[in-house]
Amino acid sequence: MFTLVIISNQTIKMFSTSCHYGLQAMLYIALHSTADRNVDLNQIASEQDIPKHFLSKILQLLVRNKLLISMKGPTGGFRLSRPAEKITLIEIIAAIDGLDVFTQCGIGFKKCSDSNPCPIHHDFKIVRERVKNLFETKTLYQLTRDIENGDSIVNLRKPVVQK
């Protein structure tokens, strides 16, 4: 378990490293796979600088949660289980970290609630709800579209495959 927000070196972190890697891998797969082209685990690990064995466990979790399809063989690899328009970021987060992050205390108290609030509970509840809404409504397609249109960037070593 982890606290909703960890402030370290000027960075605010809501999710586990596994979740960050899962989100990055799903975005990478959405950008690089096609109906007849899977993305190889080694390619994702190398391009995203994610430890291969760690990434393998994350991708299998996403397969078990029906967000990815895994194919074996010479043309094997991973691809999305359904169109990127139909996969929200909250689904990826839920598969890896669960949704407790959107209900936990912002400063880490175990017994924090509307009836027993910590000093920032009511303000932070608003922030949590807005962030949750963002992840519930944002799809992988929206992210890939913004990248392909040049409105957003990602740290990829290889250019995005135009579909």
C-alpha positions as a Python dict, from the first residue, in 0.01 Angstrom:
ca = {
    (1, 'M'): (0, 0, 0),
    (2, 'F'): (115, 354, -60),
    (3, 'T'): (0, 701, 28),
    (4, 'L'): (-210, 883, -228),
    (5, 'V'): (51, 1152, -280),
    (6, 'I'): (421, 1109, -222),
    (7, 'I'): (621, 1428, -256),
    (8, 'S'): (983, 1358, -341),
    (9, 'N'): (1233, 1572, -529),
    (10, 'Q'): (961, 1814, -642),
    (11, 'T'): (751, 1526, -784),
    (12, 'I'): (400, 1432, -684),
    (13, 'K'): (332, 1061, -726),
    (14, 'M'): (-13, 903, -698),
    (15, 'F'): (55, 558, -836),
    (16, 'S'): (301, 275, -790),
    (17, 'T'): (596, 229, -1023),
    (18, 'S'): (414, -76, -1164),
    (19, 'C'): (117, 142, -1254),
    (20, 'H'): (336, 405, -1419),
    (21, 'Y'): (507, 134, -1623),
    (22, 'G'): (170, -19, -1712),
    (23, 'L'): (33, 313, -1834),
    (24, 'Q'): (349, 376, -2037),
    (25, 'A'): (343, 26, -2187),
    (26, 'M'): (-25, 49, -2280),
    (27, 'L'): (39, 382, -2451),
    (28, 'Y'): (340, 236, -2632),
    (29, 'I'): (136, -63, -2749),
    (30, 'A'): (-149, 164, -2862),
    (31, 'L'): (99, 368, -3066),
    (32, 'H'): (293, 78, -3219),
    (33, 'S'): (57, -216, -3267),
    (34, 'T'): (-188, -269, -3550),
    (35, 'A'): (-449, -535, -3624),
    (36, 'D'): (-178, -751, -3782),
    (37, 'R'): (128, -636, -3585),
    (38, 'N'): (197, -718, -3222),
    (39, 'V'): (451, -539, -3007),
    (40, 'D'): (731, -748, -2858),
    (41, 'L'): (805, -740, -2484),
    (42, 'N'): (1175, -674, -2552),
    (43, 'Q'): (1089, -378, -2774),
    (44, 'I'): (870, -218, -2508),
    (45, 'A'): (1123, -281, -2231),
    (46, 'S'): (1408, -140, -2437),
    (47, 'E'): (1227, 163, -2572),
    (48, 'Q'): (1065, 255, -2241),
    (49, 'D'): (1369, 163, -2029),
    (50, 'I'): (1164, -71, -1810),
    (51, 'P'): (1319, -386, -1659),
    (52, 'K'): (1201, -673, -1881),
    (53, 'H'): (1101, -918, -1607),
    (54, 'F'): (915, -647, -1416),
    (55, 'L'): (735, -539, -1734),
    (56, 'S'): (646, -899, -1818),
    (57, 'K'): (457, -936, -1489),
    (58, 'I'): (274, -607, -1546),
    (59, 'L'): (172, -702, -1901),
    (60, 'Q'): (47, -1042, -1787),
    (61, 'L'): (-165, -864, -1526),
    (62, 'L'): (-310, -648, -1804),
    (63, 'V'): (-378, -962, -2010),
    (64, 'R'): (-559, -1123, -1715),
    (65, 'N'): (-767, -807, -1682),
    (66, 'K'): (-858, -830, -2052),
    (67, 'L'): (-687, -505, -2154),
    (68, 'L'): (-422, -677, -2368),
    (69, 'I'): (-400, -984, -2586),
    (70, 'S'): (-81, -1188, -2569),
    (71, 'M'): (25, -1392, -2872),
    (72, 'K'): (304, -1651, -2878),
    (73, 'G'): (529, -1745, -3166),
    (74, 'P'): (752, -1565, -3417),
    (75, 'T'): (502, -1284, -3472),
    (76, 'G'): (389, -1287, -3111),
    (77, 'G'): (377, -1006, -2864),
    (78, 'F'): (106, -783, -2728),
    (79, 'R'): (-176, -576, -2869),
    (80, 'L'): (-479, -405, -2724),
    (81, 'S'): (-777, -630, -2655),
    (82, 'R'): (-1015, -372, -2796),
    (83, 'P'): (-991, -36, -2974),
    (84, 'A'): (-798, 236, -2791),
    (85, 'E'): (-1117, 445, -2794),
    (86, 'K'): (-1273, 189, -2559),
    (87, 'I'): (-992, 170, -2301),
    (88, 'T'): (-992, 432, -2028),
    (89, 'L'): (-692, 508, -1812),
    (90, 'I'): (-891, 419, -1499),
    (91, 'E'): (-917, 59, -1627),
    (92, 'I'): (-539, 33, -1645),
    (93, 'I'): (-499, 189, -1301),
    (94, 'A'): (-764, -39, -1151),
    (95, 'A'): (-598, -349, -1299),
    (96, 'I'): (-259, -267, -1150),
    (97, 'D'): (-307, -56, -836),
    (98, 'G'): (-677, -85, -768),
    (99, 'L'): (-894, 217, -696),
    (100, 'D'): (-808, 272, -329),
    (101, 'V'): (-581, 556, -436),
    (102, 'F'): (-896, 760, -499),
    (103, 'T'): (-1031, 714, -147),
    (104, 'Q'): (-718, 712, 70),
    (105, 'C'): (-619, 996, 297),
    (106, 'G'): (-402, 1256, 127),
    (107, 'I'): (-155, 1263, 414),
    (108, 'G'): (-167, 895, 495),
    (109, 'F'): (-392, 861, 799),
    (110, 'K'): (-563, 521, 820),
    (111, 'K'): (-885, 652, 974),
    (112, 'C'): (-976, 950, 760),
    (113, 'S'): (-1331, 992, 630),
    (114, 'D'): (-1606, 1247, 585),
    (115, 'S'): (-1714, 1184, 945),
    (116, 'N'): (-1356, 1168, 1079),
    (117, 'P'): (-1162, 1407, 851),
    (118, 'C'): (-792, 1485, 860),
    (119, 'P'): (-693, 1855, 829),
    (120, 'I'): (-694, 1845, 446),
    (121, 'H'): (-968, 1585, 392),
    (122, 'H'): (-1242, 1802, 243),
    (123, 'D'): (-1009, 1996, 12),
    (124, 'F'): (-825, 1685, -96),
    (125, 'K'): (-1147, 1494, -161),
    (126, 'I'): (-1226, 1749, -433),
    (127, 'V'): (-883, 1697, -589),
    (128, 'R'): (-917, 1317, -577),
    (129, 'E'): (-1259, 1331, -742),
    (130, 'R'): (-1133, 1556, -1022),
    (131, 'V'): (-831, 1335, -1086),
    (132, 'K'): (-1049, 1023, -1082),
    (133, 'N'): (-1287, 1185, -1330),
    (134, 'L'): (-994, 1266, -1559),
    (135, 'F'): (-881, 903, -1561),
    (136, 'E'): (-1239, 775, -1603),
    (137, 'T'): (-1295, 986, -1913),
    (138, 'K'): (-951, 990, -2079),
    (139, 'T'): (-896, 707, -2328),
    (140, 'L'): (-580, 563, -2479),
    (141, 'Y'): (-705, 687, -2815),
    (142, 'Q'): (-714, 1047, -2691),
    (143, 'L'): (-353, 1017, -2576),
    (144, 'T'): (-234, 860, -2901),
    (145, 'R'): (-424, 1117, -3107),
    (146, 'D'): (-259, 1403, -2918),
    (147, 'I'): (83, 1247, -2972),
    (148, 'E'): (25, 1176, -3341),
    (149, 'N'): (-105, 1531, -3392),
    (150, 'G'): (203, 1675, -3221),
    (151, 'D'): (-1, 1823, -2935),
    (152, 'S'): (177, 1602, -2680),
    (153, 'I'): (510, 1428, -2662),
    (154, 'V'): (635, 1108, -2506),
    (155, 'N'): (985, 988, -2445),
    (156, 'L'): (1009, 725, -2717),
    (157, 'R'): (1332, 640, -2895),
    (158, 'K'): (1154, 516, -3208),
    (159, 'P'): (910, 724, -3412),
    (160, 'V'): (540, 651, -3382),
    (161, 'V'): (406, 413, -3647),
    (162, 'Q'): (139, 590, -3851),
    (163, 'K'): (-167, 368, -3887),
}
